[in-house]
mmCIF file of C-alpha atoms and ligand atoms in Angstrom:
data_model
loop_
_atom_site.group_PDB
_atom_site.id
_atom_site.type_symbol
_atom_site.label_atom_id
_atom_site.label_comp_id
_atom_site.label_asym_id
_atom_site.label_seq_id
_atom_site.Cartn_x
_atom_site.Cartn_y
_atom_site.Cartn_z
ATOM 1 C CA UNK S 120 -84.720 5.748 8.222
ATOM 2 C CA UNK S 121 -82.772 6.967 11.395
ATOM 3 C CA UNK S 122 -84.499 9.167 13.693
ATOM 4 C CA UNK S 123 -81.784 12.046 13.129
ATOM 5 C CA UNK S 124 -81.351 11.380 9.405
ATOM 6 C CA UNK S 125 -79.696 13.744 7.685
ATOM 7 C CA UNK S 126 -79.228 16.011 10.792
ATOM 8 C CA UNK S 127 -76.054 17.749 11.233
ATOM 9 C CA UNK S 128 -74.460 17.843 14.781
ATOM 10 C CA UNK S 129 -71.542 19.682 16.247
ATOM 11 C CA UNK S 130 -70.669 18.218 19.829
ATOM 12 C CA UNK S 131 -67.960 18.997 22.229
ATOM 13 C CA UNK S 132 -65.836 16.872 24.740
ATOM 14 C CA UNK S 133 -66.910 13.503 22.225
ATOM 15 C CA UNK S 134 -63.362 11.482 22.682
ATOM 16 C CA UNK S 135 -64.879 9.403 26.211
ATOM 17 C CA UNK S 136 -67.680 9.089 28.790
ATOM 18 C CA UNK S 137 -70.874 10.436 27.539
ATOM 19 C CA UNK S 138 -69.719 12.735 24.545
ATOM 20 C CA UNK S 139 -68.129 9.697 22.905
ATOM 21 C CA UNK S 140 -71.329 7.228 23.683
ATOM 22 C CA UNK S 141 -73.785 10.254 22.175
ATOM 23 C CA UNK S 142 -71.718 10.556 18.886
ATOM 24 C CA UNK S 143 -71.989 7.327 18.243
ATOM 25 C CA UNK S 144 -75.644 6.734 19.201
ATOM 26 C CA UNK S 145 -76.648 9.872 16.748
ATOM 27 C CA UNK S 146 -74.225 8.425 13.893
ATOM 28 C CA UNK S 147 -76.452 5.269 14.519
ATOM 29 C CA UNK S 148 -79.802 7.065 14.050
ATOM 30 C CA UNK S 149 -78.241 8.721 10.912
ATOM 31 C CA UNK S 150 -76.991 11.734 11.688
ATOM 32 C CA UNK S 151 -73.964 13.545 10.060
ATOM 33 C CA UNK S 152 -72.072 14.242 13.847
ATOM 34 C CA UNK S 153 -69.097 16.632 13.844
ATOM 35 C CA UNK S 154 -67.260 15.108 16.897
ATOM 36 C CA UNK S 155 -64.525 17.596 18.759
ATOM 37 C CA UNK S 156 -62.499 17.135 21.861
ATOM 38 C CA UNK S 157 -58.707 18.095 22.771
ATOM 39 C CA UNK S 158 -57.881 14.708 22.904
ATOM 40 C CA UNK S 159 -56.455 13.711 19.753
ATOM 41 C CA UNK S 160 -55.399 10.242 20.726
ATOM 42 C CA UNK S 161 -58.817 9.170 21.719
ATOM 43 C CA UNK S 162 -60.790 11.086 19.180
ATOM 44 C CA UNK S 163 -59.322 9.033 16.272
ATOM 45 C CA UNK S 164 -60.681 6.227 17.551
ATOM 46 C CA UNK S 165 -64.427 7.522 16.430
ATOM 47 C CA UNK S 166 -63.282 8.429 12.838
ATOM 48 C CA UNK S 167 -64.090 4.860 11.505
ATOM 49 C CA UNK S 168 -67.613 5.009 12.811
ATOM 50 C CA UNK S 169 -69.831 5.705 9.514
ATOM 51 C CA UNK S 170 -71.694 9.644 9.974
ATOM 52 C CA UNK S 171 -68.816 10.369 12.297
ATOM 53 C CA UNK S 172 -66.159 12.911 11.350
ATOM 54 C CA UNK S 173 -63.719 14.670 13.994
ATOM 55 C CA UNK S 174 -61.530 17.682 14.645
ATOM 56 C CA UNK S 175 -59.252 18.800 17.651
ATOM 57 C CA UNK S 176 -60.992 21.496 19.139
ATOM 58 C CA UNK S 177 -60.397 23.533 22.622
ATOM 59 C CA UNK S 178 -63.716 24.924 23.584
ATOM 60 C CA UNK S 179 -62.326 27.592 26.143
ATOM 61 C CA UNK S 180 -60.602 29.075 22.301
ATOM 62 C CA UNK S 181 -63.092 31.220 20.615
ATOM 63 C CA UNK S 182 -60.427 31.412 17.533
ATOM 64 C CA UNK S 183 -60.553 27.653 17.690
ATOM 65 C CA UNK S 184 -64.251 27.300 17.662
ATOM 66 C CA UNK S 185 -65.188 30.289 14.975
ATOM 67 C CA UNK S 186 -62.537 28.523 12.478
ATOM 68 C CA UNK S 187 -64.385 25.066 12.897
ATOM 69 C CA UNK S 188 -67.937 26.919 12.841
ATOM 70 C CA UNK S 189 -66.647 28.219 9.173
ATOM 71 C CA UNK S 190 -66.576 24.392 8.200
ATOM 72 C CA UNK S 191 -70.279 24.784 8.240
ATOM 73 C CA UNK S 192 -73.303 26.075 5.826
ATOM 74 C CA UNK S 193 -75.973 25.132 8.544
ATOM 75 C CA UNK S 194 -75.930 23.222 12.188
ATOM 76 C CA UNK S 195 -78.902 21.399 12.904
ATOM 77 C CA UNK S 196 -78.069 20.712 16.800
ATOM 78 C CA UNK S 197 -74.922 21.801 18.863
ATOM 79 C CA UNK S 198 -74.535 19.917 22.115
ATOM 80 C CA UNK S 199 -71.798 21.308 24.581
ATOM 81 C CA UNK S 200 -70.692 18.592 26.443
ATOM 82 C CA UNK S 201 -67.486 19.821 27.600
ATOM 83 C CA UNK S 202 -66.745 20.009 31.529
ATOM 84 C CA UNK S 203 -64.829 19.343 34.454
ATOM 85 C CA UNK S 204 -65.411 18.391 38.279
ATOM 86 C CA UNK S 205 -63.433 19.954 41.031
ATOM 87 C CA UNK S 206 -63.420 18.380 44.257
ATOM 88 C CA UNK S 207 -64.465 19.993 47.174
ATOM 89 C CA UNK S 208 -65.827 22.592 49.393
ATOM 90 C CA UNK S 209 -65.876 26.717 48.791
ATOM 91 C CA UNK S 210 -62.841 26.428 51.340
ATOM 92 C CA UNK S 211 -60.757 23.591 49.346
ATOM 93 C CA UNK S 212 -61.345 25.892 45.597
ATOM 94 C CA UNK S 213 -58.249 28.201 45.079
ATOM 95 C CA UNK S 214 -59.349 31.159 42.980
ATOM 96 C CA UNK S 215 -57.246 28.955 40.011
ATOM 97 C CA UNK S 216 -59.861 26.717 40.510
ATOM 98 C CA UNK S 217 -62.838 28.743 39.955
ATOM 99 C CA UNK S 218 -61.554 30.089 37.563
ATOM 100 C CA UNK S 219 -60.988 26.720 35.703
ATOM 101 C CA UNK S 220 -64.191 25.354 36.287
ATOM 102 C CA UNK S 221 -66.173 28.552 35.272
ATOM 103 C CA UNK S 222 -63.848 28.873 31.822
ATOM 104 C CA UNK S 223 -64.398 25.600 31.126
ATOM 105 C CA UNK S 224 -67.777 24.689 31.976
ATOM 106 C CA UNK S 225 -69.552 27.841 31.450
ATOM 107 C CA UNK S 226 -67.330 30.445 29.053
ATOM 108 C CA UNK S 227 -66.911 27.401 26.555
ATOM 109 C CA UNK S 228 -70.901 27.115 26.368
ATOM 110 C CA UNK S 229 -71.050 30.871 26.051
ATOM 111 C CA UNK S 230 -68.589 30.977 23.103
ATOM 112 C CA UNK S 231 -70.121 27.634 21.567
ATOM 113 C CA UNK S 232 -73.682 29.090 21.401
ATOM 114 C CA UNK S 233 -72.422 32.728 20.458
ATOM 115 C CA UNK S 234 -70.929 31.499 17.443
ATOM 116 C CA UNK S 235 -73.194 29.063 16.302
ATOM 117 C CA UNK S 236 -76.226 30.347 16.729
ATOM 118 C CA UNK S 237 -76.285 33.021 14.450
ATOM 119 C CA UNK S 238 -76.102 29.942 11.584
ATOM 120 C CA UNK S 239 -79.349 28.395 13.229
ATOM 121 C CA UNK S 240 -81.290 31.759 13.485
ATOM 122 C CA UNK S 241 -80.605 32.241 9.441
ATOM 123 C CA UNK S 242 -82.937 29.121 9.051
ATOM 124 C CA UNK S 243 -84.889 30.270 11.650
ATOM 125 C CA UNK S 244 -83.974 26.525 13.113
ATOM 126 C CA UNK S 245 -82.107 25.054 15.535
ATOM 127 C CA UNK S 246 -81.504 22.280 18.675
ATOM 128 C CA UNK S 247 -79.194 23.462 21.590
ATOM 129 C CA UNK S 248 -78.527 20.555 24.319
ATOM 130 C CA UNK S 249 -76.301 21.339 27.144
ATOM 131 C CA UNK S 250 -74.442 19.193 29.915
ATOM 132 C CA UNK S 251 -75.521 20.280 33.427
ATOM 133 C CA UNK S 252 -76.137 17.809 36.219
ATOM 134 C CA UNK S 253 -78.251 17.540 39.086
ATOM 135 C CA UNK S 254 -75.481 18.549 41.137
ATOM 136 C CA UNK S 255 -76.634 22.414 40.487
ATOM 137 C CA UNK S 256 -79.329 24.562 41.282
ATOM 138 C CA UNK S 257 -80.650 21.290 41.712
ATOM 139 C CA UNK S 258 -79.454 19.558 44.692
ATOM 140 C CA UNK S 259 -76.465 20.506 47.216
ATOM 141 C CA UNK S 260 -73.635 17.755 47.200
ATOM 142 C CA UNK S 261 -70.791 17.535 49.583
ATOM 143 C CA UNK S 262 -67.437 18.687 47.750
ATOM 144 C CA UNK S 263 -68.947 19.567 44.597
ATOM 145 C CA UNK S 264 -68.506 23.419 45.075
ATOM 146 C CA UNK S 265 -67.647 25.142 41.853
ATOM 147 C CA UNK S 266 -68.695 21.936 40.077
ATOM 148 C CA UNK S 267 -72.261 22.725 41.099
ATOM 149 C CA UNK S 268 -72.149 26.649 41.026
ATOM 150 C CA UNK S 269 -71.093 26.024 36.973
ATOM 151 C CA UNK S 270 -73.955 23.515 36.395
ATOM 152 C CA UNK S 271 -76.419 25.804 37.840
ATOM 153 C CA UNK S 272 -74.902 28.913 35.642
ATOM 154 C CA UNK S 273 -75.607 26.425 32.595
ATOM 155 C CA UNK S 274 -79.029 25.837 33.721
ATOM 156 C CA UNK S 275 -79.378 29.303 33.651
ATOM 157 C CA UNK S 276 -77.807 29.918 30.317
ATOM 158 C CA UNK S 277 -79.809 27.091 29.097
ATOM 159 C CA UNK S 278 -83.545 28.681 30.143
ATOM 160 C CA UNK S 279 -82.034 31.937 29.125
ATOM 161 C CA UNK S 280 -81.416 30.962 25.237
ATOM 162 C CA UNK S 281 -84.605 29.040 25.234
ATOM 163 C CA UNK S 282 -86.407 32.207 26.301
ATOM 164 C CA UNK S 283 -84.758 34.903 23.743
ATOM 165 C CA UNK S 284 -84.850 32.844 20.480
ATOM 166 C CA UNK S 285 -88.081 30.605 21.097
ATOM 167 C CA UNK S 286 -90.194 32.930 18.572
ATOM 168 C CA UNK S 287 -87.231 32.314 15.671
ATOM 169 C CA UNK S 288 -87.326 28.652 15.724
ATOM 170 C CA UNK S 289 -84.488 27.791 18.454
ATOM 171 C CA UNK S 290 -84.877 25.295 20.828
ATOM 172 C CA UNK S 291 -82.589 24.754 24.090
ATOM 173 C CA UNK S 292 -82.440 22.840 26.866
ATOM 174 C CA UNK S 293 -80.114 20.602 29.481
ATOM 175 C CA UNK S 294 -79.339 17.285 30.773
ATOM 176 C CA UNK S 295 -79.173 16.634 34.311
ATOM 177 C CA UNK S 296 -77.258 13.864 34.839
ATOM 178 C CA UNK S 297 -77.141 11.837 38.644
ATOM 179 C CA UNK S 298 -73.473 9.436 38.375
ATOM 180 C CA UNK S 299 -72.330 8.148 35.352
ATOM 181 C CA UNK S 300 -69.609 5.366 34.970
ATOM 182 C CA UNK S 301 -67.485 7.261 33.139
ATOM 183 C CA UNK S 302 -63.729 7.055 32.580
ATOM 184 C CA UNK S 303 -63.500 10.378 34.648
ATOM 185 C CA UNK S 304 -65.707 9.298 37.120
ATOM 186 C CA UNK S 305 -63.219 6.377 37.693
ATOM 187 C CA UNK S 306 -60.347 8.710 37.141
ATOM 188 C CA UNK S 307 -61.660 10.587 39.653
ATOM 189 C CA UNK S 308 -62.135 7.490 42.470
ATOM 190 C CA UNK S 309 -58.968 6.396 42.084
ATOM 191 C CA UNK S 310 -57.188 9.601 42.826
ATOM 192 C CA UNK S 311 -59.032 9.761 46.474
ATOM 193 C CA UNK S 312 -56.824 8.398 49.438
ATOM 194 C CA UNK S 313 -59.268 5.152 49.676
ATOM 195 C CA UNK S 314 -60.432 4.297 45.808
ATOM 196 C CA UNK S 315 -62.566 1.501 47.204
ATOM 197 C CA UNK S 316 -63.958 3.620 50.456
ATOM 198 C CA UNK S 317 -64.812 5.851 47.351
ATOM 199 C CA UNK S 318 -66.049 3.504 45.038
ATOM 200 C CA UNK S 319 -68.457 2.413 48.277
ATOM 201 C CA UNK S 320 -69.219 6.195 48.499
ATOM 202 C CA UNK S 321 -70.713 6.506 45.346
ATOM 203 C CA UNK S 322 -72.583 3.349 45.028
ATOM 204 C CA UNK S 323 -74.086 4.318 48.445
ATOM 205 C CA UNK S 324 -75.843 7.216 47.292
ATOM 206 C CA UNK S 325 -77.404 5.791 44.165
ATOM 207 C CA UNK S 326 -80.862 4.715 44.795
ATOM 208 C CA UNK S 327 -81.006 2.339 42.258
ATOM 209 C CA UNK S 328 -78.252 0.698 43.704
ATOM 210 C CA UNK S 329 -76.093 1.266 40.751
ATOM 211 C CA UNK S 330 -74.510 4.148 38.562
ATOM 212 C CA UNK S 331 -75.950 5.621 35.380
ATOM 213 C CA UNK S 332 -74.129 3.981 31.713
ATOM 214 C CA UNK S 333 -73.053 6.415 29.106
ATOM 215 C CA UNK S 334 -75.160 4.563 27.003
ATOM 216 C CA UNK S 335 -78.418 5.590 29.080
ATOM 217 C CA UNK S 336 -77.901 9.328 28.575
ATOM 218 C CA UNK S 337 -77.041 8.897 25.088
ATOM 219 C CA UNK S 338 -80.781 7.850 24.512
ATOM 220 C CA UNK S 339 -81.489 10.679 26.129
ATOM 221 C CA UNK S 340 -79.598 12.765 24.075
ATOM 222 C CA UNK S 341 -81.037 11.426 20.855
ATOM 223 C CA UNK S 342 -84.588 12.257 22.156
ATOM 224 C CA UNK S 343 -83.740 15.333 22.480
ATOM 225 C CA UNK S 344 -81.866 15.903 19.197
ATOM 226 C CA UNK S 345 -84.881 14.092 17.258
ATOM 227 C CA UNK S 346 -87.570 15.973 16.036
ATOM 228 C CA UNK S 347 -90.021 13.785 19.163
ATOM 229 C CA UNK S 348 -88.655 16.378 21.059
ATOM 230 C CA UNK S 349 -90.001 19.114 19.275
ATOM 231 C CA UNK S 350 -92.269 20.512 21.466
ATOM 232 C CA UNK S 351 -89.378 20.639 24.631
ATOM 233 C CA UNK S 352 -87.438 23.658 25.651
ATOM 234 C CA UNK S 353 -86.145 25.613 28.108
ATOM 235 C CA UNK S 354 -85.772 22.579 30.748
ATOM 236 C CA UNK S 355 -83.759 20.814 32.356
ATOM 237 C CA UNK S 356 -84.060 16.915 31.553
ATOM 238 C CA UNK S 357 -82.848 15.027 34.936
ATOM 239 C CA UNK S 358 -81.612 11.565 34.361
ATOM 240 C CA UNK S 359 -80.204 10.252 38.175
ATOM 241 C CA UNK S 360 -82.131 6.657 39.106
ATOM 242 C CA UNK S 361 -84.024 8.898 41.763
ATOM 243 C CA UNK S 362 -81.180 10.560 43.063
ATOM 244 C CA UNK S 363 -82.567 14.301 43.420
ATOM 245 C CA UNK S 364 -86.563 13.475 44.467
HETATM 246 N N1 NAD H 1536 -69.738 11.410 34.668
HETATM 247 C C1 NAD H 1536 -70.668 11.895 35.459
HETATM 248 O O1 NAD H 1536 -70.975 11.321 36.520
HETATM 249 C C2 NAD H 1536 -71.398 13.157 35.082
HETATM 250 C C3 NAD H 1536 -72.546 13.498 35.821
HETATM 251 C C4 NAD H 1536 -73.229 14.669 35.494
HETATM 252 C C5 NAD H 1536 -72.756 15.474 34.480
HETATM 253 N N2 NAD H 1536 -71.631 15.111 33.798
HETATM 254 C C6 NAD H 1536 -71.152 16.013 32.758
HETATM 255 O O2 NAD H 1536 -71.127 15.347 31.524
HETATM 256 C C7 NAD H 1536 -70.069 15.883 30.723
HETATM 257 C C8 NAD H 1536 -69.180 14.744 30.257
HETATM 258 O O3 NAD H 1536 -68.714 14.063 31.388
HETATM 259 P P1 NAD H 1536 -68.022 12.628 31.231
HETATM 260 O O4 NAD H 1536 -67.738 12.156 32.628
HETATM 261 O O5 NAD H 1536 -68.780 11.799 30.311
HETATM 262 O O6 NAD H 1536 -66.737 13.040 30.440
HETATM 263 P P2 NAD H 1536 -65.203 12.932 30.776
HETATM 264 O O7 NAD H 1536 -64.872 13.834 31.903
HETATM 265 O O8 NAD H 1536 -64.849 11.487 30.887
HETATM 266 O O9 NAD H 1536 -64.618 13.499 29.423
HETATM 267 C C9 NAD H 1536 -64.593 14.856 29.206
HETATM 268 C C10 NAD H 1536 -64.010 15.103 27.839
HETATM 269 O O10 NAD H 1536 -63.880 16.515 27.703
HETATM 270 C C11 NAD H 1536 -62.675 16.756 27.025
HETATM 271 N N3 NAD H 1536 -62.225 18.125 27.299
HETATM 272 C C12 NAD H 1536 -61.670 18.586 28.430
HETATM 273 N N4 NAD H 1536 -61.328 19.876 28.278
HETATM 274 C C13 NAD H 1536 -61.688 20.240 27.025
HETATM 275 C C14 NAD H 1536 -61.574 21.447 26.267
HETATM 276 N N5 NAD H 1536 -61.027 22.549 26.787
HETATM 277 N N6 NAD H 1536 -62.058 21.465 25.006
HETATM 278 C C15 NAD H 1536 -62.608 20.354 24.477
HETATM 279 N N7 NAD H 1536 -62.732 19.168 25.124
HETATM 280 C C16 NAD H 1536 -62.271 19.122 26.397
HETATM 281 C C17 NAD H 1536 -61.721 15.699 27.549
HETATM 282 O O11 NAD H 1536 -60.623 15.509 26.665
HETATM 283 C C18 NAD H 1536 -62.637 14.481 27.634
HETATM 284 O O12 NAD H 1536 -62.625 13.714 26.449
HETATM 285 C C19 NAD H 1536 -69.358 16.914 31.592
HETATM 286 O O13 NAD H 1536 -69.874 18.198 31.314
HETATM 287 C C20 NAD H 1536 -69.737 16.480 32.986
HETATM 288 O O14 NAD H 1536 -69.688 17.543 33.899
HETATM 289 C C21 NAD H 1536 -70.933 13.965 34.071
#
């Protein structure tokens, strides 16, 4: 018997990085996992994992996101995943930029939780996880401007939903991530002028002396999703080898 067997789970941004290495950890532990992302290409490559089943959906498109909520009778856990880093300071982030990073980061939770919610609160039950990060209300870090305003705003959100629909069975809460290998995360080091003065950047600052693995926050995530957790909401779950203390 899995420890989320039987549990059905709608996730967002599941094609790569830490989406894609949660799906298939809560497939594992038996859950029935609803895996979206834009990426079509990538996302196919989770359809032949058992429990797994997967649909193109833009999270910033409430149209997109009410027609795949209709798909369901109940949702035992959402997690919003979805997000994007911008580089740099309040001075380097062109309105467009803002604007992208709140839309996607932030509106796309919004919308998520606004439409699926009201499916959880008819079973007076339900799990809400989040992506934040310790770069947030957290901790300051160079260059992460908008990045961090939007993780603190989801923090927020977060502690917010936790609050209003505690008494009615909902649960909701965040993950704080420090750096995680991802394929972003290496997307993102190569496109600096000096990928391997980068790459020496990031290792640098990790404590541990080494990043996060997908794989390590998807434990996390099944914690959370599992009914261990049950007694947890409202916070913010930090998971950074040290990086914020
Ligand atoms: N990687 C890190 O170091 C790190 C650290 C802390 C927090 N996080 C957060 O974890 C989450 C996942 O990060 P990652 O690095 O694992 O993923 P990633 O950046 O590698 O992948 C993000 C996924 O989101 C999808 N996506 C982008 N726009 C979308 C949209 N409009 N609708 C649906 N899907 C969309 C992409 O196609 C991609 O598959 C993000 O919220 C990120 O901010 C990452």
């Amino acid at each position: 018997m899995g420890r989320l067997e039987g549990k059905v789970i709608v996730m967002s941004a599941a094609a790569q990085g830490i989406g894609r290495a949660a799906a298939i950890a809560f497939a594992r532990e038996g859950a029935l996992v609803t895996a979206t992302d834009i990426n079509e290409e990538k996302l196919k490559e989770l359809a032949s994992y058992p429990g797994i089943k997967t649909r193109v959906v833009d999270v910033t498109k409430r149209d997109q996101i009410e027609a795949l909520a209709k798909e369901f009778d109940h949702v035992d856990v959402l997690f919003n995943v979805a997000g994007f880093v911008h580089h740099g300071s309040i001075l380097d982030c062109a309105e467009a930029d803002w604007d992208f990073t709140m839309n996607l980061n932030v509106r796309s939770m919004y919308l998520m939780i606004k439409v699926f919610l009201p499916k959880m609160l008819a079973r007076k039950s339900g799990n809400i996880i989040n992506m934040a990060s310790v770069a947030s209300s957290i901790k300051g870090v160079v260059n992460r401007c908008a990045y961090s305003t939007s993780k603190a705003a989801i923090i927020g959100l977060t502690k917010s939903v936790a609050a209003d629909f505690i008494e009615q069975g909902i649960r909701c809460n965040c993950i704080c991530p420090g750096t995680v290998d991802t394929p972003s995360l290496r997307e993102r080091i190569q496109a600096r002028p000096d990928p391997e003065q980068a790459m020496r950047d990031f290792l640098a600052r990790q404590k541990m002396g080494r990043m996060c693995t997908a794989e390590e926050v998807a434990h996390l995530c099944v914690y959370l999703a599992a009914d261990e957790s049950a007694f947890i909401t409202g916070t913010e779950q930090i998971i950074d080898g040290g990086w914020s203390m």
